Tab-separated table of C-alpha atoms in Angstrom:
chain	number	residue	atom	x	y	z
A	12	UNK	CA	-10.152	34.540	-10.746
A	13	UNK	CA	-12.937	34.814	-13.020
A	14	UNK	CA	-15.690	35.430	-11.001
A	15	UNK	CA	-13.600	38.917	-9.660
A	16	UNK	CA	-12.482	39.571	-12.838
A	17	UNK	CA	-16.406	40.025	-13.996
A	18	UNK	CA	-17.019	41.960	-10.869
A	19	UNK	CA	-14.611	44.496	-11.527
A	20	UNK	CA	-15.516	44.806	-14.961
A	21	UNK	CA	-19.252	45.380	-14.227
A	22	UNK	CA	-19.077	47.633	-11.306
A	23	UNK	CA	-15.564	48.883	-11.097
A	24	UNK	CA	-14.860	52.363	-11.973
A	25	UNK	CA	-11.799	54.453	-13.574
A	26	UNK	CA	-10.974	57.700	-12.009
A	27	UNK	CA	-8.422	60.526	-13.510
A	28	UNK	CA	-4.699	59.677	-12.399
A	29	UNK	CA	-5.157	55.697	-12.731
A	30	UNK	CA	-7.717	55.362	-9.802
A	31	UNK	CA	-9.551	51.927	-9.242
A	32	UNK	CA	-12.422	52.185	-7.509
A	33	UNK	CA	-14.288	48.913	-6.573
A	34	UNK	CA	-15.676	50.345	-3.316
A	35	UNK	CA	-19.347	48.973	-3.714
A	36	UNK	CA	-17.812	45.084	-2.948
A	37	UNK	CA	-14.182	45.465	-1.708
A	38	UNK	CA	-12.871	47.930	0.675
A	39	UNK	CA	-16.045	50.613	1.643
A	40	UNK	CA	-19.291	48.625	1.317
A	41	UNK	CA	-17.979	45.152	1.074
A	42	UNK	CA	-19.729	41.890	-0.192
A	43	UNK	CA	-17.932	39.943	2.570
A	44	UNK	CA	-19.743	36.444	0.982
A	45	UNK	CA	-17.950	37.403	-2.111
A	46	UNK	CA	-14.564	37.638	0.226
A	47	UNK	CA	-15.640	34.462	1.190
A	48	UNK	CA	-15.176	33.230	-2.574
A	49	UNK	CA	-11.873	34.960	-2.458
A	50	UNK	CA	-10.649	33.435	0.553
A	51	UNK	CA	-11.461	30.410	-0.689
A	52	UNK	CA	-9.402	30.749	-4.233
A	53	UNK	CA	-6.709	32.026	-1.770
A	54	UNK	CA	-6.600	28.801	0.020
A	55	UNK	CA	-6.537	26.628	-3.333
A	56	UNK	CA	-2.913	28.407	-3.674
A	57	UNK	CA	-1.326	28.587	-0.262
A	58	UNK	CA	-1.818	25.809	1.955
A	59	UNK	CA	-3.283	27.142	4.769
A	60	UNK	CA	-2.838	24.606	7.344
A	61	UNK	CA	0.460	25.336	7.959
A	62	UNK	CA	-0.298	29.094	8.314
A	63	UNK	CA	-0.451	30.510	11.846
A	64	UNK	CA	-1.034	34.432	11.351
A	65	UNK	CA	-2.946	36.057	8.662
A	66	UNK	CA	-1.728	39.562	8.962
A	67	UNK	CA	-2.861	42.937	6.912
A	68	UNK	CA	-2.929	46.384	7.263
A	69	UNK	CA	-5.459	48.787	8.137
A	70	UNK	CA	-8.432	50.004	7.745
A	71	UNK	CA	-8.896	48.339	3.829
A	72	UNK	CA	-7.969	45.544	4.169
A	73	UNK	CA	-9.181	44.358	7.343
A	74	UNK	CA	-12.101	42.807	5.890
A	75	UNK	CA	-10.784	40.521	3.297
A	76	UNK	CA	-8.223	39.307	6.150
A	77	UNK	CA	-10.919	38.812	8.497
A	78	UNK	CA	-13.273	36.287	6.398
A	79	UNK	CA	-10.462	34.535	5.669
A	80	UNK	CA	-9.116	34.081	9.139
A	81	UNK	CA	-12.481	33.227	9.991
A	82	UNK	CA	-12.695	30.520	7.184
A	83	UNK	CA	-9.226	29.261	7.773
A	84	UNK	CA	-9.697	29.145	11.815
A	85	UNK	CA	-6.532	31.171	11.983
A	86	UNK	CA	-6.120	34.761	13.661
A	87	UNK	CA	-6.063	37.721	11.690
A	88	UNK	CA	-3.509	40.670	12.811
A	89	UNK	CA	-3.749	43.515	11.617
A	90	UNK	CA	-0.946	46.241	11.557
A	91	UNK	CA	-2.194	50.277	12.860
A	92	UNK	CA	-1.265	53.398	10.857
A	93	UNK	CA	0.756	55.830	13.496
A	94	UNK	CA	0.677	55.221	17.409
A	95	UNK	CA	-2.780	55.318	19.587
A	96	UNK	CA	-2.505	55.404	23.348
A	97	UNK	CA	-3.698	52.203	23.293
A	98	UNK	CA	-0.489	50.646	22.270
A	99	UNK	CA	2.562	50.626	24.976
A	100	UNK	CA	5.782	49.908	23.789
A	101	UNK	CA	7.135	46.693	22.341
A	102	UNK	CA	6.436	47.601	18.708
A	103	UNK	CA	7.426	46.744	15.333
A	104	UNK	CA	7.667	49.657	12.790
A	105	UNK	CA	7.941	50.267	9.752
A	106	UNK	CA	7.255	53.631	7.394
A	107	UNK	CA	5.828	53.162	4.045
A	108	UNK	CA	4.633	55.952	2.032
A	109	UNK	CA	0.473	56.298	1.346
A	110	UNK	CA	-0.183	57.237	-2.394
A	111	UNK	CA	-3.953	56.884	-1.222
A	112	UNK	CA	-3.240	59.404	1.434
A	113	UNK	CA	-0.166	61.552	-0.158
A	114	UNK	CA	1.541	60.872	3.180
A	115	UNK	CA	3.551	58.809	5.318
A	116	UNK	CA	2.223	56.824	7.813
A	117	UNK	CA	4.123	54.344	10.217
A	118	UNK	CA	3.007	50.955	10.131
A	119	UNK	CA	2.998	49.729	13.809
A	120	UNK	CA	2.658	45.559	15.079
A	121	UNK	CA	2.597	44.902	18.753
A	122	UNK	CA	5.310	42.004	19.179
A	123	UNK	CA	3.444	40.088	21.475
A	124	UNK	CA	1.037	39.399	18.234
A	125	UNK	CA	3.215	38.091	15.673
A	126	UNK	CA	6.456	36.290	16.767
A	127	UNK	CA	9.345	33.963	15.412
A	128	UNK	CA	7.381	30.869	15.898
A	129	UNK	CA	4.829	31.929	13.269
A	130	UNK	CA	4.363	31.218	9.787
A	131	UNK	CA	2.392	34.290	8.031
A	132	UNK	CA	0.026	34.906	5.287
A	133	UNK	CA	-0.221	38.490	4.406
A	134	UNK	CA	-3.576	39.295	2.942
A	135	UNK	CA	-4.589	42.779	1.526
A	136	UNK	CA	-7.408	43.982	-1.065
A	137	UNK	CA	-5.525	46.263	-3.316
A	138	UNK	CA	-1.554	46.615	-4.538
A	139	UNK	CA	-0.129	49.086	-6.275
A	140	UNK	CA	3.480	50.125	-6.018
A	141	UNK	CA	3.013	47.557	-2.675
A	142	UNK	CA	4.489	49.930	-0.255
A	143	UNK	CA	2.571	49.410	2.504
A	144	UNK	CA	3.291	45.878	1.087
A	145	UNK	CA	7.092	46.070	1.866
A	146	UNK	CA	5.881	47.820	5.460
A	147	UNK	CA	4.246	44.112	6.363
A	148	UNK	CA	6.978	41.968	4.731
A	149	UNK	CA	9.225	44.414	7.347
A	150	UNK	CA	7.101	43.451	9.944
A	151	UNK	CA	7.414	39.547	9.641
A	152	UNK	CA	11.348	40.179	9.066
A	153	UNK	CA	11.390	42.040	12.230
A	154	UNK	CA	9.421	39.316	13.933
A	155	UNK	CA	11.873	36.713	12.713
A	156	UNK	CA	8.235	34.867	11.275
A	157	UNK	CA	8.381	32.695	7.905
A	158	UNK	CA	6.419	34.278	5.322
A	159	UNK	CA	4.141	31.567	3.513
A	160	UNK	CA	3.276	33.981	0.929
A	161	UNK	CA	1.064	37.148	0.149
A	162	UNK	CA	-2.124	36.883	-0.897
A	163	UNK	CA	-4.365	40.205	-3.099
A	164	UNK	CA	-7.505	40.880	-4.544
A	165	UNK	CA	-6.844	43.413	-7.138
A	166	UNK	CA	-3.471	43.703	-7.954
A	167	UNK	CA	-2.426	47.171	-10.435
A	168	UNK	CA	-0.273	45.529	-12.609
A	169	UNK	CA	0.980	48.430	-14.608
A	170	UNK	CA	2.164	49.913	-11.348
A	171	UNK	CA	4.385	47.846	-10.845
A	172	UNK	CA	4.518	46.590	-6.994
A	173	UNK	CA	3.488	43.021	-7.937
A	174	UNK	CA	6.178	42.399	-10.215
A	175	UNK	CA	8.552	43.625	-8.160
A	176	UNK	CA	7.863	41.564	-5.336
A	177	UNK	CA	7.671	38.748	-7.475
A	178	UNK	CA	11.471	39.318	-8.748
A	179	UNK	CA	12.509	39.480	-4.675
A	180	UNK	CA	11.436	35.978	-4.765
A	181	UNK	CA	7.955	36.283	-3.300
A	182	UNK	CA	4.947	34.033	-3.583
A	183	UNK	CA	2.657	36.561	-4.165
A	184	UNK	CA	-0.995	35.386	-5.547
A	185	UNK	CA	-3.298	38.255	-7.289
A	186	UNK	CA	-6.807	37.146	-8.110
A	187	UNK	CA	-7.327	39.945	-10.522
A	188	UNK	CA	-4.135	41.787	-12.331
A	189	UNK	CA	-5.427	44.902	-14.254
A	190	UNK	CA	-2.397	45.781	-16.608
A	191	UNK	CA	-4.524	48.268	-18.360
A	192	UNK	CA	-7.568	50.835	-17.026
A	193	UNK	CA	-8.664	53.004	-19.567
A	194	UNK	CA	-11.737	55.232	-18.937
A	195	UNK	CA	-12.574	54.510	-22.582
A	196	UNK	CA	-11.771	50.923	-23.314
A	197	UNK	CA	-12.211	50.081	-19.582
A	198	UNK	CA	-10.016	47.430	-17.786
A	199	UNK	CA	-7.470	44.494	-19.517
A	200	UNK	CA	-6.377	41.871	-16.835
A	201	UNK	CA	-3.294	40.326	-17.222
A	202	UNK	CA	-3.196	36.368	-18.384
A	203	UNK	CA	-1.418	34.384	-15.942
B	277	UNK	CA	-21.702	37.034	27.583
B	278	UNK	CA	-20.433	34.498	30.098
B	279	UNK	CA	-17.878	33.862	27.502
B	280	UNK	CA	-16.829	37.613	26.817
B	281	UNK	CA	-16.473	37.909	30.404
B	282	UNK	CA	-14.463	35.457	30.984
B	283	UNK	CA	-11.413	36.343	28.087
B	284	UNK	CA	-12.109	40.140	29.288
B	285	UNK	CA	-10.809	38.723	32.959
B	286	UNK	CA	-8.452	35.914	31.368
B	287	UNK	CA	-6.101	38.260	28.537
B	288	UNK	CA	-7.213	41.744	29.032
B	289	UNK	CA	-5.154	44.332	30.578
B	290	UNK	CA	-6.209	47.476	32.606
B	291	UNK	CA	-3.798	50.416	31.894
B	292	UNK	CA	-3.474	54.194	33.749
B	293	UNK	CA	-5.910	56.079	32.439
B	294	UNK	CA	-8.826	53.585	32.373
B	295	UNK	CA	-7.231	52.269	29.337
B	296	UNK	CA	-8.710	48.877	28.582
B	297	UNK	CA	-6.758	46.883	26.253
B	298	UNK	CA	-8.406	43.738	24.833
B	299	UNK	CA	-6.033	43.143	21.899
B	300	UNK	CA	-4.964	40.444	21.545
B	301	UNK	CA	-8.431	38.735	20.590
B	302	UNK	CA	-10.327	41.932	19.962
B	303	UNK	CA	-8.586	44.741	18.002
B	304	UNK	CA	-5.346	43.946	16.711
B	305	UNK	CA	-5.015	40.473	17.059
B	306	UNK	CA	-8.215	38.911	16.288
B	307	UNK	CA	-9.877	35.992	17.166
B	308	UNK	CA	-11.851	35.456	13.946
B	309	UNK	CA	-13.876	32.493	15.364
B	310	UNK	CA	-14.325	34.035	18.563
B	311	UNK	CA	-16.505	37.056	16.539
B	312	UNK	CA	-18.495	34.526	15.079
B	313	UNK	CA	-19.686	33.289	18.872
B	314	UNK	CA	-20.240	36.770	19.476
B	315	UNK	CA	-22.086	37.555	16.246
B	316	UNK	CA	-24.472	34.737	17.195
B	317	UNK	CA	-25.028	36.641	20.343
B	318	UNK	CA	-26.046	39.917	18.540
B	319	UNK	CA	-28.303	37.727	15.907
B	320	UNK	CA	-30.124	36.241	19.782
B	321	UNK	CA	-31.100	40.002	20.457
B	322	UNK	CA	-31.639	41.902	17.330
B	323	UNK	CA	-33.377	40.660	14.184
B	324	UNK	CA	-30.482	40.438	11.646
B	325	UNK	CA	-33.311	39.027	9.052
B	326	UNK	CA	-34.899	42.511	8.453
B	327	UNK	CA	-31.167	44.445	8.421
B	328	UNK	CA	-30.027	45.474	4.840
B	329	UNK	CA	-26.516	46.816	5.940
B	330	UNK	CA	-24.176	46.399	8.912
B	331	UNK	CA	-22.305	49.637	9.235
B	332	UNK	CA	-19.302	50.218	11.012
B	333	UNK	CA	-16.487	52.711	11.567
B	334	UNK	CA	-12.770	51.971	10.536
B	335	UNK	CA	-10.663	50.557	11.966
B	336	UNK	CA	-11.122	48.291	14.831
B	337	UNK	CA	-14.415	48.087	14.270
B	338	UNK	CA	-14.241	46.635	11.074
B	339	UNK	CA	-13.345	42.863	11.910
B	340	UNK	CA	-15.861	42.182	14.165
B	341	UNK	CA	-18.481	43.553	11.664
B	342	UNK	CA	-17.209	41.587	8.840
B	343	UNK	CA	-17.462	38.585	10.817
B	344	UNK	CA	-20.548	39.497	11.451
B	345	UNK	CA	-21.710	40.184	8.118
B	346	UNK	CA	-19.944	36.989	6.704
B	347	UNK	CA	-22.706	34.915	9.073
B	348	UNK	CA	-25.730	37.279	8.172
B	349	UNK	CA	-24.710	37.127	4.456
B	350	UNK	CA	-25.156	41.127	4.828
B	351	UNK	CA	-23.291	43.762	3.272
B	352	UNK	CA	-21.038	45.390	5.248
B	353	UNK	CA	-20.323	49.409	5.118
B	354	UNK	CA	-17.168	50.951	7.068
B	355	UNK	CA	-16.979	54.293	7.886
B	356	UNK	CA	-13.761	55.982	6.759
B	357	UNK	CA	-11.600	58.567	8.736
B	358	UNK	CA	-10.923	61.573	6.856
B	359	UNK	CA	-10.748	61.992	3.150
B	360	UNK	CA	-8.530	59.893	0.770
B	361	UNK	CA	-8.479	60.345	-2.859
B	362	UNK	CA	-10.388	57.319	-4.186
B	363	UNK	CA	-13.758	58.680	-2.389
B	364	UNK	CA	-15.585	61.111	-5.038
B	365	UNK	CA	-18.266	63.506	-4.113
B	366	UNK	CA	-21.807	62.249	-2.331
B	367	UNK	CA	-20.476	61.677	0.985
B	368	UNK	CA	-22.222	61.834	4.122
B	369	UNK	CA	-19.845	63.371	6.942
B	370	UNK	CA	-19.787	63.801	10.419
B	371	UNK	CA	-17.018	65.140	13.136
B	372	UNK	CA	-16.438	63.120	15.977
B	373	UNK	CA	-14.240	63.388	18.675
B	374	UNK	CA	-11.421	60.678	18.924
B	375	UNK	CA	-10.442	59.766	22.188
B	376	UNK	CA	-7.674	57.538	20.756
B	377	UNK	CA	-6.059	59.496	18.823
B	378	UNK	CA	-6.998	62.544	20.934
B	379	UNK	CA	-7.821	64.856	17.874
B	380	UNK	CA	-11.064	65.341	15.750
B	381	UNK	CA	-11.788	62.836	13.336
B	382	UNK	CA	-14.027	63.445	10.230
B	383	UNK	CA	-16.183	60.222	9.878
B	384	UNK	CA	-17.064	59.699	5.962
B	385	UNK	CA	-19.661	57.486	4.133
B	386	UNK	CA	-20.165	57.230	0.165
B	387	UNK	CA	-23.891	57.987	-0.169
B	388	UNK	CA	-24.043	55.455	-3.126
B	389	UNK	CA	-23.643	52.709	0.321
B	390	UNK	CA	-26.224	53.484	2.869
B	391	UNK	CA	-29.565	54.732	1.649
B	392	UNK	CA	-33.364	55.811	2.581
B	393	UNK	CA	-34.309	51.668	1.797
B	394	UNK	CA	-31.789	50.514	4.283
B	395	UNK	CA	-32.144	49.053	7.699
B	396	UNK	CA	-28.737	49.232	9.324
B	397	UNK	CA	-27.303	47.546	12.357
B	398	UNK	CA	-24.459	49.171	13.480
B	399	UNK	CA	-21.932	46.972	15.189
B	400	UNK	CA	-18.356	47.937	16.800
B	401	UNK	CA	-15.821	46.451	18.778
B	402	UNK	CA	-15.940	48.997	22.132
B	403	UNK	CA	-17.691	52.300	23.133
B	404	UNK	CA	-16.973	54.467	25.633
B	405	UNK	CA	-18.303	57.804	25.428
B	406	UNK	CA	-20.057	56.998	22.416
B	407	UNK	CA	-18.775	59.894	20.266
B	408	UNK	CA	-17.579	57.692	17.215
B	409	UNK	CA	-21.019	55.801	17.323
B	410	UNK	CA	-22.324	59.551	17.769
B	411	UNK	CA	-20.857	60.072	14.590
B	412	UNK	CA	-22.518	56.363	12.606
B	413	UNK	CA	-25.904	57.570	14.086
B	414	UNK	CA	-25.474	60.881	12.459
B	415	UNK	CA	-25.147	59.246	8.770
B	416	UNK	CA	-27.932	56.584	9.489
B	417	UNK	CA	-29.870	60.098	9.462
B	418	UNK	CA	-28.365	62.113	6.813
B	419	UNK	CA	-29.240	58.920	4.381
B	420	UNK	CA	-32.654	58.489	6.018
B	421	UNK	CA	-32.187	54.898	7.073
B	422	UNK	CA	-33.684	52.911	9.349
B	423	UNK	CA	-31.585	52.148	12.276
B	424	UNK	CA	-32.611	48.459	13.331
B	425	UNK	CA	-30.135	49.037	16.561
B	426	UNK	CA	-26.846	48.729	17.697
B	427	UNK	CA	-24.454	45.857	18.799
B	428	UNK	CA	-21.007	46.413	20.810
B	429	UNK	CA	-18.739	44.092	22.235
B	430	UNK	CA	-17.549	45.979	25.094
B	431	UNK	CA	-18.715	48.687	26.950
B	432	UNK	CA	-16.854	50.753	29.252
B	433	UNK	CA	-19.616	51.792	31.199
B	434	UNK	CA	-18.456	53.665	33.595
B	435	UNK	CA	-17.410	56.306	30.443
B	436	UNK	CA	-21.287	56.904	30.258
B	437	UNK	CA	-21.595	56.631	26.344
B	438	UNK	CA	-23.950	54.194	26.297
B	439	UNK	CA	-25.816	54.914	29.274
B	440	UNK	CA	-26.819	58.182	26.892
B	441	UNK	CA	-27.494	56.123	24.138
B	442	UNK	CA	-29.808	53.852	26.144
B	443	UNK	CA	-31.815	57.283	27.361
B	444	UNK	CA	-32.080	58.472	23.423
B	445	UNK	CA	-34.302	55.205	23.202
B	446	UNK	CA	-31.731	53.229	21.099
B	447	UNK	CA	-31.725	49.661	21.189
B	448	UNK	CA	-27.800	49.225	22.264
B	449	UNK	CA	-26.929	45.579	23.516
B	450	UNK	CA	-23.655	45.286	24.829
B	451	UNK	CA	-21.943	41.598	25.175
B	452	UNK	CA	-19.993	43.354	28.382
B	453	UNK	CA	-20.415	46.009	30.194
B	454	UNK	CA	-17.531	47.363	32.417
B	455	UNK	CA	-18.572	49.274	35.453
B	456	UNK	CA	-14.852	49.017	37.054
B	457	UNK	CA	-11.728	48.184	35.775
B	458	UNK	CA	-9.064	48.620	38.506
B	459	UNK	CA	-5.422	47.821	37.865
B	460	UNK	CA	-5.778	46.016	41.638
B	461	UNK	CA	-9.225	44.530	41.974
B	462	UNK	CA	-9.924	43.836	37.937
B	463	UNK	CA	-13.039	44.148	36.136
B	464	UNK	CA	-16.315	44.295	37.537
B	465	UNK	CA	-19.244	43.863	35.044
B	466	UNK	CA	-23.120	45.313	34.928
B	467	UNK	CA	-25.314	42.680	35.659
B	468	UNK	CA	-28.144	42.962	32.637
C-alpha cells in the first residue's frame, strides 16, 4: 500500500538492533483515520462479509482492529497478555515469546468470545518473527473457528515471520513489507 | 445512557469481590458500533471540536478511544504499561496502582505525543478508584496540556474514584454510574 509505504518512509525511524519505530501514526499516538485507509485496503483483499470475529492481541494492536471492526460492523476481540482477576476460567491459552518485551507472556481468549461457529480475521499492526502471531492462529485452532486470513500493517520481512506463515499455507496480507532498514540508506519494501 | 444501562443489566455479570465484568461488548469482546453510540454521547457533553488529542491508557481502554477518535478524526495517544524496548528516552511517567493486576504499574507516554499546544480528552472504558486515570492526569501535567475533560463508560461509583475526581473540579461524565451491583438484586445506577 502506497500511501503506508510513504508514511513509513517519511516519519518512520531505525533504531540499533533492527527496531521500527512508527509510533507517531501506528501503535502509541495513532492516526486512527489513516487506520481507516488501512482497513479499508484490508477489506479490498479479504472479503469481509463473511467474517464474524476480528480478533488481535493486546495493547498494539487494538487500535488498528478496532477501526476496522467498526468499519466492517463486525466485533473486534482482542486476546490479554497473562491472567487479570477479571477473567474466570474457561480460557484459551497460548504462550508466545515477546521480543518487544524479552519475555514470555501467555496469550489468554475467554471462550465464550470466539467459538466454532466463527469465521476470523486476525488483524495486528506489526509482524516480526509472528510469534504472538502463531499465539492467535492457536487461539482460533483451539476455538475450532475458520481462519479467513490475517491481515498487518507493517510486516518485517527480513525477519522472517511473514514468510513463514505464508509457507504453512496462510493468507496473510501485509500492506507494507520492509525487507531492508538501514539507518543509512533507510527502508526497502518488498515488491509484491 | 438509557442504552448503556440497559446492556450493563442485559450481558453484564456481577462477580465476588465487586467485580463487574462487562466483556463481552466492552473490554475483550467489543462492540465496535456500540462505541460509536457512545462516542456520540461524549461529543453531546464535551466539545470534541477544540480537543487536539484523545489520550488513553492501554489496554482496555484503547478500543473505545479509537472509536472515538475514528468519529472525531482526532489523534489518538495510549498510555503504555511499563517499558518496552521500542520507546527511546523523553517519556513522561507516572506509577499507578493496578487494581487488576494487583501490582504497581508504571504508566508511560513518549513526550514527542502529548505536548504544551494540546487539548486532551481523556477517555476510558471503566474507573473505579481512579488511580490509572490518576496516573493520565499526571502526564496531561508533566507535558503542560490542557485537559478539555474526561469521558468514561462506566463508573463503579460506589469505588469513590470519581466522586474525587468530581471534587478536584474535573469535568468527568460518566455514561453509567454504578452505585450497587449485587450478585442478588443487580445493578442500581446514579441518577444524573
Amino acid at each position: 500500500m502506497e500511501a503506508l509505504k510513504q508514511r513509513i518512509c517519511r516519519e518512520g525511524k531505525i533504531l540499533p538492533g533492527n527496531i521500527i519505530k512508527v509510533d507517531g501514526f501506528l501503535n502509541h499516538c495513532v492516526d486512527t483515520r489513516f487506520m481507516g485507509e488501512l482497513a479499508e485496503e484490508f477489506a479490498r483483499h479479504f472479503d469481509v462479509s463473511k467474517v464474524t470475529k476480528i480478533l488481535t492481541a493486546e495493547a498494539s494492536g487494538i487500535a488498528l482492529a478496532a477501526v476496522c471492526s467498526y468499519k466492517y460492523g463486525i466485533p473486534m476481540v482482542f486476546a490479554k497478555k497473562a491472567k487479570s482477576d477479571n477473567i474466570e476460567g474457561g480460557l484459551y491459552k497460548s504462550e508466545v515469546m515477546s521480543y518487544t518485551y524479552k519475555k514470555k507472556v501467555t496469550l489468554i481468549c475467554a471462550k465464550d468470545w470466539i467459538t466454532s461457529d466463527d469465521k476470523v480475521l486476525i488483524i495486528d499492526d506489526f509482524m516480526a518473527r509472528g510469534e504472538a502471531m502463531h499465539g492467535l492462529l492457536d487461539i482460533v485452532k483451539q476455538a475450532g473457528a475458520e481462519l479467513v486470513g490475517i491481515g498487518i500493517a507493517v510486516e518485517k520481512g527480513f525477519q522472517g515471520g511473514g514468510d513463514t506463515l505464508r509457507s504453512e499455507g496462510h493468507d496473510l496480507y501485509s500492506l507494507a513489507i520492509i525487507d531492508e532498514a538501514d539507518p543509512e540508506t533507510g527502508f526497502r519494501f518488498r515488491e509484491v
